[in-house]
Coordinates of C-alpha atoms and ligand atoms in Angstrom, one line a residue:
M282 CA 45.7 373.3 147.5
N283 CA 48.0 370.7 146.0
S284 CA 51.6 371.6 145.6
V285 CA 53.3 372.2 142.3
D286 CA 56.8 371.4 141.0
Y287 CA 57.0 374.9 139.5
D288 CA 55.2 378.1 139.9
A289 CA 55.5 378.9 136.2
V290 CA 56.0 376.7 133.2
V291 CA 57.2 378.8 130.2
V292 CA 56.8 377.4 126.6
G293 CA 59.4 378.8 124.3
A294 CA 62.8 380.5 124.7
G295 CA 62.7 383.3 122.2
A296 CA 62.7 386.9 123.3
G297 CA 59.5 386.4 125.3
G298 CA 60.6 383.2 127.0
I299 CA 64.0 384.6 127.9
Y300 CA 62.4 387.6 129.5
A301 CA 59.7 385.6 131.2
V302 CA 62.2 383.3 132.8
H303 CA 64.3 386.3 133.9
K304 CA 61.5 388.4 135.2
L305 CA 59.6 385.6 137.0
T306 CA 62.8 384.1 138.6
Q307 CA 63.6 387.6 139.8
E308 CA 60.1 387.7 141.4
G309 CA 61.2 384.6 143.4
L310 CA 59.1 382.1 141.4
R311 CA 60.2 378.6 140.6
V312 CA 60.3 378.6 136.8
I313 CA 61.0 376.0 134.1
A314 CA 61.0 376.7 130.4
F315 CA 60.8 374.2 127.5
E316 CA 62.2 375.0 124.1
G317 CA 62.1 372.8 121.0
A318 CA 65.3 374.2 119.6
P319 CA 68.7 373.2 121.0
D320 CA 69.3 376.9 122.0
V321 CA 67.6 380.2 122.7
G322 CA 66.3 382.5 120.1
G323 CA 62.9 381.3 119.0
V324 CA 62.1 382.6 115.5
W325 CA 65.6 384.1 115.4
Y326 CA 67.0 380.7 116.0
H327 CA 65.0 379.1 113.2
N328 CA 64.7 381.9 110.6
R329 CA 68.3 381.8 109.7
Y330 CA 67.8 382.1 105.9
P331 CA 70.1 384.3 103.9
G332 CA 68.9 387.9 104.1
A333 CA 66.9 387.5 107.2
R334 CA 66.6 390.8 109.1
V335 CA 64.4 392.6 111.5
D336 CA 62.2 395.4 110.3
I337 CA 62.0 397.4 113.5
E338 CA 65.0 399.6 114.1
S339 CA 67.5 398.0 116.5
Y340 CA 67.6 401.0 118.9
F341 CA 64.2 399.6 120.0
Y342 CA 64.2 395.9 118.9
C343 CA 65.9 394.9 122.2
F344 CA 65.2 394.7 125.9
P345 CA 64.7 398.2 127.4
D346 CA 66.8 397.1 130.4
E347 CA 69.0 399.6 132.1
E348 CA 71.7 397.2 132.8
L349 CA 71.7 395.4 129.5
Y350 CA 71.1 398.2 127.0
P351 CA 74.4 400.1 127.6
R352 CA 76.4 396.8 127.4
W353 CA 75.3 396.1 123.8
T354 CA 75.4 398.0 120.6
W355 CA 74.2 397.1 117.1
K356 CA 76.1 397.5 113.9
E357 CA 73.1 398.3 111.7
R358 CA 69.7 399.9 111.8
Y359 CA 68.1 396.7 110.8
P360 CA 70.5 393.9 112.0
A361 CA 70.6 390.6 110.3
Q362 CA 69.6 387.3 112.0
P363 CA 73.1 386.3 113.2
E364 CA 73.5 389.6 115.1
I365 CA 70.0 389.3 116.6
L366 CA 70.6 385.8 117.7
A367 CA 73.9 386.8 119.2
Y368 CA 72.0 389.5 121.1
L369 CA 69.4 387.1 122.5
N370 CA 72.3 384.8 123.6
F371 CA 73.9 387.8 125.3
A372 CA 70.6 388.6 127.1
A373 CA 70.1 384.9 128.1
D374 CA 73.7 384.7 129.4
S375 CA 73.6 388.1 131.2
W376 CA 70.4 387.1 133.0
G377 CA 71.5 383.6 133.7
V378 CA 68.3 382.0 132.4
R379 CA 69.8 378.9 130.7
P380 CA 69.8 376.7 133.7
H381 CA 66.0 377.1 133.8
I382 CA 65.5 376.0 130.2
R383 CA 65.2 372.5 128.9
F384 CA 66.3 372.7 125.3
S385 CA 65.4 370.3 122.4
T386 CA 62.3 369.6 124.3
W387 CA 58.8 370.2 122.9
V388 CA 55.7 370.5 125.1
T389 CA 53.4 367.7 124.0
G390 CA 50.5 368.4 126.3
A391 CA 49.3 370.6 129.2
Q392 CA 46.3 369.4 131.1
W393 CA 44.6 371.7 133.6
E394 CA 43.9 369.9 136.9
P395 CA 40.9 371.8 138.4
A396 CA 41.2 370.4 141.9
A397 CA 44.8 371.3 142.2
H398 CA 44.8 374.6 140.3
R399 CA 47.8 373.6 138.2
Y400 CA 48.8 372.3 134.8
R401 CA 50.4 368.9 134.2
V402 CA 52.8 369.5 131.4
T403 CA 54.3 366.6 129.4
T404 CA 57.2 366.9 127.0
S405 CA 58.8 365.1 124.1
S406 CA 61.6 363.9 126.4
G407 CA 59.0 362.0 128.5
E408 CA 59.2 364.5 131.3
S409 CA 56.1 365.4 133.3
V410 CA 56.0 368.4 135.6
T411 CA 53.3 370.5 137.3
G412 CA 53.1 374.2 137.1
R413 CA 50.7 376.7 138.7
Y414 CA 50.9 379.0 135.7
L415 CA 51.4 378.2 132.0
I416 CA 53.0 380.9 130.0
M417 CA 52.9 380.6 126.3
A418 CA 55.9 382.4 124.9
S419 CA 55.7 380.3 121.7
G420 CA 55.1 383.2 119.3
Q421 CA 52.4 384.1 116.9
L422 CA 54.5 383.5 113.8
S423 CA 56.4 380.3 114.6
K424 CA 54.5 377.3 113.4
A425 CA 55.3 377.2 109.7
R426 CA 52.8 376.3 107.0
T427 CA 54.2 373.1 105.6
P428 CA 54.6 372.7 101.9
A429 CA 51.9 370.5 100.5
F430 CA 52.9 370.3 96.8
P431 CA 52.4 366.9 95.2
G432 CA 55.5 365.1 94.3
L433 CA 57.7 366.7 97.0
E434 CA 58.5 363.3 98.5
D435 CA 60.1 362.3 95.2
Y436 CA 62.2 365.4 94.8
R437 CA 65.9 364.5 94.5
G438 CA 67.4 367.9 95.3
R439 CA 67.4 369.6 98.7
W440 CA 64.4 371.5 100.0
V441 CA 64.3 373.9 102.9
Q442 CA 61.9 376.3 104.6
T443 CA 62.9 379.9 105.4
S444 CA 61.0 379.5 108.7
H445 CA 63.2 376.5 109.7
W446 CA 66.4 377.1 107.8
P447 CA 68.8 374.2 108.6
T448 CA 71.7 374.9 111.0
D449 CA 74.0 372.8 108.8
H450 CA 75.5 374.4 105.7
V451 CA 73.0 374.9 102.9
E452 CA 75.0 375.3 99.7
T453 CA 73.6 378.1 97.5
A454 CA 76.7 379.1 95.5
G455 CA 76.4 378.0 91.9
K456 CA 73.1 376.3 92.5
R457 CA 69.8 376.5 90.6
I458 CA 67.3 377.7 93.3
A459 CA 63.6 378.0 93.4
V460 CA 61.9 380.4 95.9
I461 CA 58.2 379.8 96.4
G462 CA 56.5 382.7 98.4
T463 CA 57.0 386.4 98.2
G464 CA 56.0 387.7 101.7
S465 CA 58.5 389.3 104.1
S466 CA 60.7 386.2 104.1
G467 CA 60.8 385.6 100.4
V468 CA 61.6 389.2 99.5
Q469 CA 64.5 389.2 101.9
A470 CA 65.8 385.8 100.8
V471 CA 65.7 386.4 97.0
P472 CA 68.4 389.1 96.7
A473 CA 70.7 387.4 99.2
L474 CA 70.4 384.1 97.3
A475 CA 70.8 385.7 94.0
R476 CA 74.3 386.9 95.0
D477 CA 76.0 383.6 94.3
A478 CA 73.4 381.3 92.9
E479 CA 73.6 380.1 89.3
N480 CA 70.0 381.0 89.0
V481 CA 67.1 382.0 91.3
T482 CA 63.5 381.5 90.0
V483 CA 60.9 383.2 92.1
F484 CA 57.4 381.8 92.2
Q485 CA 55.0 384.6 93.0
R486 CA 51.3 384.0 93.8
T487 CA 50.4 387.6 94.8
A488 CA 52.5 390.7 94.0
N489 CA 53.1 392.2 97.5
Y490 CA 54.2 395.7 98.3
S491 CA 57.8 395.9 99.3
V492 CA 59.6 399.0 100.3
P493 CA 63.4 399.5 100.9
A494 CA 64.6 399.3 104.5
Q495 CA 67.2 402.0 103.7
N496 CA 69.4 400.0 106.0
G497 CA 72.7 401.4 107.0
P498 CA 75.0 401.6 110.0
L499 CA 73.5 402.3 113.3
D500 CA 73.7 405.9 114.5
Q501 CA 76.0 405.2 117.4
Q502 CA 75.5 408.6 118.9
K503 CA 71.8 408.1 119.1
Y504 CA 72.3 404.6 120.6
A505 CA 74.7 406.1 123.3
D506 CA 72.2 408.8 124.0
L507 CA 69.4 406.3 124.5
A508 CA 71.7 404.1 126.6
G509 CA 72.0 407.0 129.0
R510 CA 68.3 407.2 129.6
V511 CA 66.8 403.7 129.1
A512 CA 63.9 404.2 131.5
E513 CA 62.8 407.3 129.8
M514 CA 63.1 405.6 126.4
R515 CA 61.2 402.6 127.6
E516 CA 58.3 404.9 128.7
A517 CA 58.4 406.7 125.4
I518 CA 58.2 403.6 123.2
L519 CA 55.5 402.0 125.4
H520 CA 53.5 405.1 124.6
H521 CA 54.1 405.0 120.9
P522 CA 51.6 403.0 118.7
T523 CA 54.3 400.7 117.3
G524 CA 56.8 400.6 120.2
S525 CA 59.4 402.6 118.4
D526 CA 59.9 406.2 117.3
I527 CA 58.8 406.0 113.7
P528 CA 56.9 409.1 112.6
L529 CA 53.1 408.8 112.7
G530 CA 50.8 409.8 109.9
A531 CA 51.3 413.5 109.1
G532 CA 47.6 414.1 108.8
P533 CA 44.8 413.1 106.4
A534 CA 46.0 413.0 102.8
G535 CA 43.3 415.5 101.9
S536 CA 44.8 418.2 104.1
F537 CA 47.9 418.4 101.9
T538 CA 48.4 419.8 98.4
P539 CA 49.5 417.3 95.7
E540 CA 53.0 418.8 96.0
E541 CA 53.0 418.4 99.8
Q542 CA 51.7 414.9 99.4
Q543 CA 54.6 413.9 97.1
A544 CA 57.1 415.6 99.3
L545 CA 55.9 413.7 102.3
L546 CA 56.0 410.4 100.4
R547 CA 59.6 411.1 99.3
E548 CA 60.6 412.0 102.8
R549 CA 59.1 408.8 104.3
W550 CA 60.6 406.8 101.5
A551 CA 64.0 408.1 102.3
R552 CA 63.6 407.2 105.9
G553 CA 62.6 403.7 104.8
G554 CA 60.8 400.6 106.0
H555 CA 57.5 400.8 107.9
T556 CA 57.4 404.6 107.8
M557 CA 55.6 404.1 104.5
N558 CA 52.7 402.6 106.5
A559 CA 52.0 405.9 108.1
V560 CA 52.6 408.7 105.6
F561 CA 49.0 409.9 105.9
S562 CA 46.9 409.3 109.0
D563 CA 44.0 408.0 106.9
Q564 CA 45.8 405.6 104.5
G565 CA 44.6 402.6 106.5
T566 CA 41.0 403.6 106.2
D567 CA 40.5 405.8 103.2
I568 CA 41.1 404.2 99.8
H569 CA 42.0 407.5 98.1
A570 CA 44.7 408.2 100.7
N571 CA 45.9 404.7 100.4
T572 CA 46.1 404.8 96.6
L573 CA 48.5 407.8 96.8
V574 CA 50.9 405.7 98.8
A575 CA 50.3 402.6 96.7
D576 CA 50.9 404.4 93.5
F577 CA 54.2 405.8 94.8
V578 CA 55.4 402.3 95.6
R579 CA 54.1 400.9 92.3
Q580 CA 56.0 403.6 90.4
H581 CA 59.2 402.5 92.3
V582 CA 58.7 399.0 90.9
L583 CA 58.2 400.2 87.4
D584 CA 61.2 402.6 87.7
T585 CA 63.4 399.9 89.1
V586 CA 62.7 396.7 87.2
R587 CA 64.0 397.1 83.6
D588 CA 62.1 394.3 81.9
P589 CA 58.5 395.6 81.5
V590 CA 56.9 392.2 81.6
T591 CA 58.6 391.3 84.9
A592 CA 57.9 394.8 86.3
D593 CA 54.2 394.4 85.4
I594 CA 54.0 391.0 87.2
L595 CA 55.8 392.4 90.2
T596 CA 53.6 395.5 90.5
P597 CA 51.1 395.1 93.4
R598 CA 47.6 395.8 92.4
S599 CA 45.3 393.3 94.1
Y600 CA 44.9 395.0 97.5
P601 CA 45.5 398.3 99.2
I602 CA 49.0 399.0 100.5
G603 CA 49.5 398.0 104.2
S604 CA 46.4 395.8 104.2
R605 CA 48.7 392.9 104.3
R606 CA 51.9 393.3 106.2
L607 CA 54.2 395.6 104.3
C608 CA 57.4 393.8 103.2
V609 CA 60.7 395.6 103.9
D610 CA 63.6 394.6 101.7
T611 CA 67.1 395.3 100.7
G612 CA 67.4 395.2 96.9
Y613 CA 64.4 393.0 96.1
Y614 CA 63.1 394.6 93.0
E615 CA 66.7 395.4 91.9
A616 CA 67.5 391.6 92.0
F617 CA 65.2 391.1 89.0
N618 CA 67.6 393.1 86.8
Q619 CA 70.2 390.4 87.4
R620 CA 70.5 387.9 84.6
N621 CA 70.3 385.0 87.0
V622 CA 66.9 385.9 88.5
D623 CA 63.6 384.9 86.9
L624 CA 60.0 385.3 87.9
I625 CA 57.0 383.0 87.5
D626 CA 53.5 384.2 88.1
V627 CA 51.9 381.1 89.6
K628 CA 48.4 382.6 89.2
A629 CA 48.9 382.6 85.4
D630 CA 51.2 379.6 85.3
P631 CA 50.3 377.4 88.3
I632 CA 52.6 374.9 90.0
E633 CA 51.4 371.5 89.0
R634 CA 53.8 369.4 90.9
I635 CA 57.3 369.0 92.2
T636 CA 59.2 366.5 90.0
P637 CA 62.3 364.5 91.0
Q638 CA 64.4 367.2 89.2
G639 CA 62.5 370.4 90.1
I640 CA 59.1 372.0 89.5
R641 CA 56.6 371.6 86.8
T642 CA 54.2 374.4 86.2
R643 CA 51.5 374.5 83.5
D644 CA 54.0 376.1 81.0
H645 CA 57.4 375.1 82.4
D646 CA 59.4 372.1 83.5
L647 CA 62.3 373.4 85.4
E648 CA 65.3 371.8 87.2
F649 CA 66.5 372.9 90.6
D650 CA 69.2 371.9 93.0
L651 CA 67.4 373.6 95.9
I652 CA 63.8 374.6 96.6
V653 CA 63.2 377.3 99.2
F654 CA 59.7 377.4 100.6
A655 CA 58.8 380.8 102.1
L656 CA 55.2 380.1 102.7
G657 CA 54.6 381.8 106.0
F658 CA 53.0 380.6 109.2
S659 CA 49.9 379.3 110.8
A660 CA 49.6 382.6 112.6
F661 CA 48.2 383.1 116.1
T662 CA 46.9 379.6 116.7
G663 CA 49.5 377.3 115.2
A664 CA 51.9 377.1 118.1
L665 CA 49.2 377.3 120.6
D666 CA 47.5 374.2 119.2
E667 CA 50.8 372.4 119.0
A668 CA 51.2 372.6 122.7
N669 CA 48.0 370.6 123.1
I670 CA 46.6 372.5 126.1
R671 CA 43.5 371.0 127.5
N672 CA 41.1 372.4 130.1
E673 CA 39.0 370.3 132.5
F674 CA 36.5 369.5 129.6
G675 CA 39.2 368.3 127.3
E676 CA 39.0 371.5 125.1
R677 CA 41.8 373.4 123.5
P678 CA 41.7 377.2 123.6
T679 CA 41.1 377.4 119.9
D680 CA 38.1 375.0 120.2
R681 CA 36.3 378.0 121.6
W682 CA 37.5 380.4 118.9
A683 CA 35.5 379.1 116.0
R684 CA 34.3 382.7 115.4
G685 CA 37.7 384.2 116.1
P686 CA 39.9 384.5 119.2
R687 CA 38.2 385.6 122.4
T688 CA 40.5 387.0 125.0
L689 CA 40.9 389.5 127.8
L690 CA 43.7 391.9 126.7
G691 CA 44.9 389.2 124.4
L692 CA 46.5 387.6 127.4
M693 CA 44.0 385.2 128.8
T694 CA 41.0 383.3 127.4
R695 CA 38.1 382.2 129.5
G696 CA 37.8 378.5 130.3
F697 CA 41.6 378.2 130.6
P698 CA 42.6 379.3 134.0
N699 CA 46.2 380.3 134.7
L700 CA 47.1 380.2 131.0
F701 CA 48.8 383.3 129.7
L702 CA 49.3 384.0 126.0
L703 CA 52.2 386.4 125.5
T704 CA 51.5 388.7 122.5
G705 CA 48.2 386.8 121.9
P706 CA 45.4 387.8 119.6
G707 CA 43.6 390.8 121.0
S708 CA 46.9 392.5 121.9
P709 CA 49.0 394.7 119.6
S710 CA 51.2 391.7 118.9
V711 CA 52.6 391.6 115.3
L712 CA 51.5 395.2 114.7
A713 CA 54.1 396.5 117.1
N714 CA 57.7 395.8 118.3
M715 CA 57.4 392.2 119.4
I716 CA 60.3 392.3 121.9
L717 CA 58.6 395.3 123.7
D718 CA 55.2 393.5 123.4
N719 CA 56.6 390.5 125.2
V720 CA 58.3 392.7 127.9
Q721 CA 55.1 394.6 128.5
H722 CA 53.0 391.4 128.8
V723 CA 55.5 389.6 131.0
D724 CA 55.7 392.6 133.3
F725 CA 51.9 392.7 133.5
V726 CA 51.7 389.0 134.3
A727 CA 54.4 389.4 137.0
D728 CA 52.3 392.1 138.6
L729 CA 49.2 390.0 138.4
L730 CA 50.9 387.0 139.9
R731 CA 52.3 389.2 142.7
H732 CA 48.8 390.5 143.3
M733 CA 47.6 386.9 143.6
G734 CA 50.4 385.8 145.8
E735 CA 49.7 388.6 148.2
R736 CA 46.1 387.6 148.5
G737 CA 46.6 383.8 148.5
H738 CA 44.9 383.3 145.2
T739 CA 45.9 380.3 143.1
K740 CA 43.5 380.6 140.1
V741 CA 42.7 383.4 137.7
E742 CA 40.7 383.6 134.5
P743 CA 38.9 386.3 132.6
E744 CA 35.3 387.2 133.7
E745 CA 32.9 386.5 130.9
K746 CA 31.7 390.1 130.7
A747 CA 35.2 391.5 130.6
Q748 CA 36.3 389.1 127.9
D749 CA 33.2 389.9 125.8
E750 CA 33.8 393.6 126.2
W751 CA 37.4 393.4 125.3
T752 CA 36.7 391.2 122.3
A753 CA 34.1 393.7 121.1
H754 CA 36.5 396.6 121.6
V755 CA 39.2 394.8 119.6
A756 CA 36.6 394.3 116.8
E757 CA 35.4 397.9 117.0
A758 CA 38.9 399.2 116.7
A759 CA 39.4 397.4 113.4
S760 CA 35.9 397.9 112.0
N761 CA 36.8 400.7 109.5
L762 CA 40.1 399.2 108.3
L763 CA 40.7 398.5 104.7
R764 CA 42.7 395.5 105.7
L765 CA 39.8 393.8 107.3
N766 CA 38.5 392.9 103.9
V767 CA 41.8 391.5 102.5
E768 CA 43.0 387.9 102.7
N769 CA 45.8 387.9 105.2
Y770 CA 47.1 386.1 108.2
M771 CA 45.8 388.6 110.6
V772 CA 42.2 388.1 109.6
H773 CA 40.1 385.2 110.8
V774 CA 37.2 384.5 108.5
N775 CA 34.1 382.9 110.1
R776 CA 33.2 379.7 108.3
D777 CA 29.4 380.1 108.9
D778 CA 28.7 383.5 107.5
G779 CA 32.0 384.7 106.1
S780 CA 32.3 387.6 108.5
R781 CA 35.7 388.7 109.5
V782 CA 37.6 389.2 112.7
F783 CA 40.9 391.2 112.8
M784 CA 43.0 389.4 115.3
P785 CA 45.6 391.8 116.7
Y786 CA 44.5 394.9 118.6
V787 CA 44.9 397.7 116.1
A788 CA 44.4 400.8 118.2
G789 CA 48.1 401.0 119.0
L790 CA 50.5 399.8 121.7
D791 CA 50.2 403.2 123.5
R792 CA 46.4 402.8 123.8
Y793 CA 46.8 399.2 124.8
V794 CA 49.3 400.0 127.6
A795 CA 46.9 402.6 128.9
E796 CA 44.1 399.9 129.0
C797 CA 46.4 397.5 130.8
D798 CA 47.5 400.1 133.3
K799 CA 43.9 401.0 134.0
V800 CA 43.1 397.3 134.7
A801 CA 46.1 396.9 137.0
A802 CA 45.3 400.1 138.9
D803 CA 41.8 398.8 139.4
D804 CA 43.0 395.6 141.2
F805 CA 43.0 393.7 137.9
A806 CA 39.3 394.3 137.3
G807 CA 37.9 391.9 134.8
F808 CA 40.0 389.0 136.1
A809 CA 38.3 386.5 138.4
F810 CA 40.4 385.2 141.2
S811 CA 40.0 382.3 143.5
Ligands
N01_1171 O1 55.0 384.7 105.2 P1 53.8 385.4 104.5 P2 56.4 385.2 105.5 N1 51.8 378.6 96.4 O2 52.5 384.7 104.9 C1 53.0 382.4 99.5 C2 57.2 388.1 109.8 N2 58.5 388.3 109.2 O3 57.2 384.1 106.2 O4 50.6 386.2 99.0 C3 52.5 379.7 96.1 O5 53.8 386.8 104.6 C4 52.1 383.5 99.8 O6 51.3 383.9 98.6 P3 50.0 384.8 98.8 C5 56.3 389.3 109.3 O7 55.4 389.6 110.3 C6 59.2 389.4 109.4 O8 57.0 385.8 104.4 O9 49.3 384.3 100.0 N3 52.7 380.6 97.1 C7 53.1 384.6 100.2 O10 53.7 385.2 99.2 C8 55.6 388.6 108.2 O11 54.4 389.3 107.8 C9 60.4 389.6 108.7 O12 49.3 384.7 97.5 C10 52.3 380.4 98.3 C11 54.1 383.7 101.0 O13 53.9 382.4 100.5 C12 55.4 387.2 108.7 O14 56.6 386.9 109.4 C13 60.9 388.7 107.9 C14 51.6 379.2 98.6 C15 53.9 383.7 102.5 O15 54.1 385.0 102.9 C16 55.3 386.2 107.7 O16 56.2 386.4 106.6 C17 60.2 387.5 107.7 C18 51.3 378.3 97.6 N4 50.7 377.2 97.8 C19 59.0 387.3 108.3 N5 51.3 379.3 99.9 C20 61.0 390.9 109.0 O17 61.3 391.6 108.1 C21 51.7 380.4 100.4 N6 52.3 381.1 99.4 C22 61.2 391.3 110.4

């Protein structure tokens, strides 16, 4: 077999890439990583918009590493972006991964060379290297949807995207600001921007459900306790559906009296954040159970927002709660009680164009100094496509996914040997703690590569039958979900017949880890080696 410059080429230096470089170099592999940004952090490098925070508690949104964990502590339950970025820098420095990473360098192509069992990877800096394994740590929510509003090119103010917030100072104090998009990013940015802006006008297309994080200082005692038993904690969160310790659904809604239901809702509300996703075990599948939770959140909007017209527009009614990702905020609805915050319902009053001075809707012509686009991502496939990975037939992975992603364990896709998709579609991915997802995937890949090394294999890809079975299992797990029928970035809609594929694996990280463990214990059954 032909030689390679590197055993592994890693794409991306966010949490997944940092850990992949660390783990695989520890395994004795020659590793190089390419990262488009000038530094580590991935989405936490780019998503530096005011108000950006994680929505998984910080006890668990970090590497479950016995050496690292006790040397760090967080200030808050849901830390803001600067603290998370500082943490990822701390991890990168502690593990000494930087010398393996080429920053400010985008992968522009990766061509599988079938005779040599390797990828030739080319980059924006003109570099060309070969690697036996290609490890995509490029994230599932990293390639932003670009704003496509007519007139943007003539706009004379400044415009920015939450997903790629500039590293230079963006002046917001005293400015007239438009925010377009009210998903997780928009609802976090609005109250933060409204603190010192002259005016913030929010352009909402769909009223989304947002629940308070109930953020606060970290329980340092709890952190210290976990720091003393990291291995045990790691096992516990790997065997939890979301990779954390949030409470699971207490039981089917119908098994509680109305008073008990309300008490449970209040209890989960007080705990905050994604706990509202699992008040009742059947709220994701039963519309009556779901409506109980949705009504509770809707009432909060009506109770919080003083202007009844604004409250009505903000009240989410168009889909069941949790069937799009639940937004977690700090003071979102409260911000609309400020005199400097306005709301435009773009379904009733559509954006016609960006003007040189601002935004023209059907009914308004408004002037802005700054337009903030919070439009979301080309999820699951955007970053993968951008790397321009080609197999021996010139195909990209997504060329074979016209009817939705087809993977084995969300990690590999047939026809693309030696290509690993960290947190890819068909794995729990965005439904669980993404740092833990990455760690679990990298550890699995490291075990797989060791297995191959011991047997002299240089090529691996999923067997067709195993991939078909896994893809069917992922679909089956999602078949009774309310969210399958709602427009959202986790659902792939087949162009030919409109049928739907839920992309992440919804049965839980715990179940997924058990499946991976079974495969590994069975000599990686389902993977074909040569
Ligand atoms: O993106 P989104 P996001 N005109 O796709 C609107 C993670 N995350 O960046 O709802 C007008 O959720 C669109 O409208 P609609 C998290 O996984 C986590 O906010 O489609 N509006 C929607 O309101 C999250 O789920 C955190 O009708 C337009 C918004 O833009 C994921 O990232 C923080 C439009 C996009 O919402 C994505 O969140 C931030 C148009 N032409 C992100 N096009 C944490 O809390 C789109 N929209 C950890």
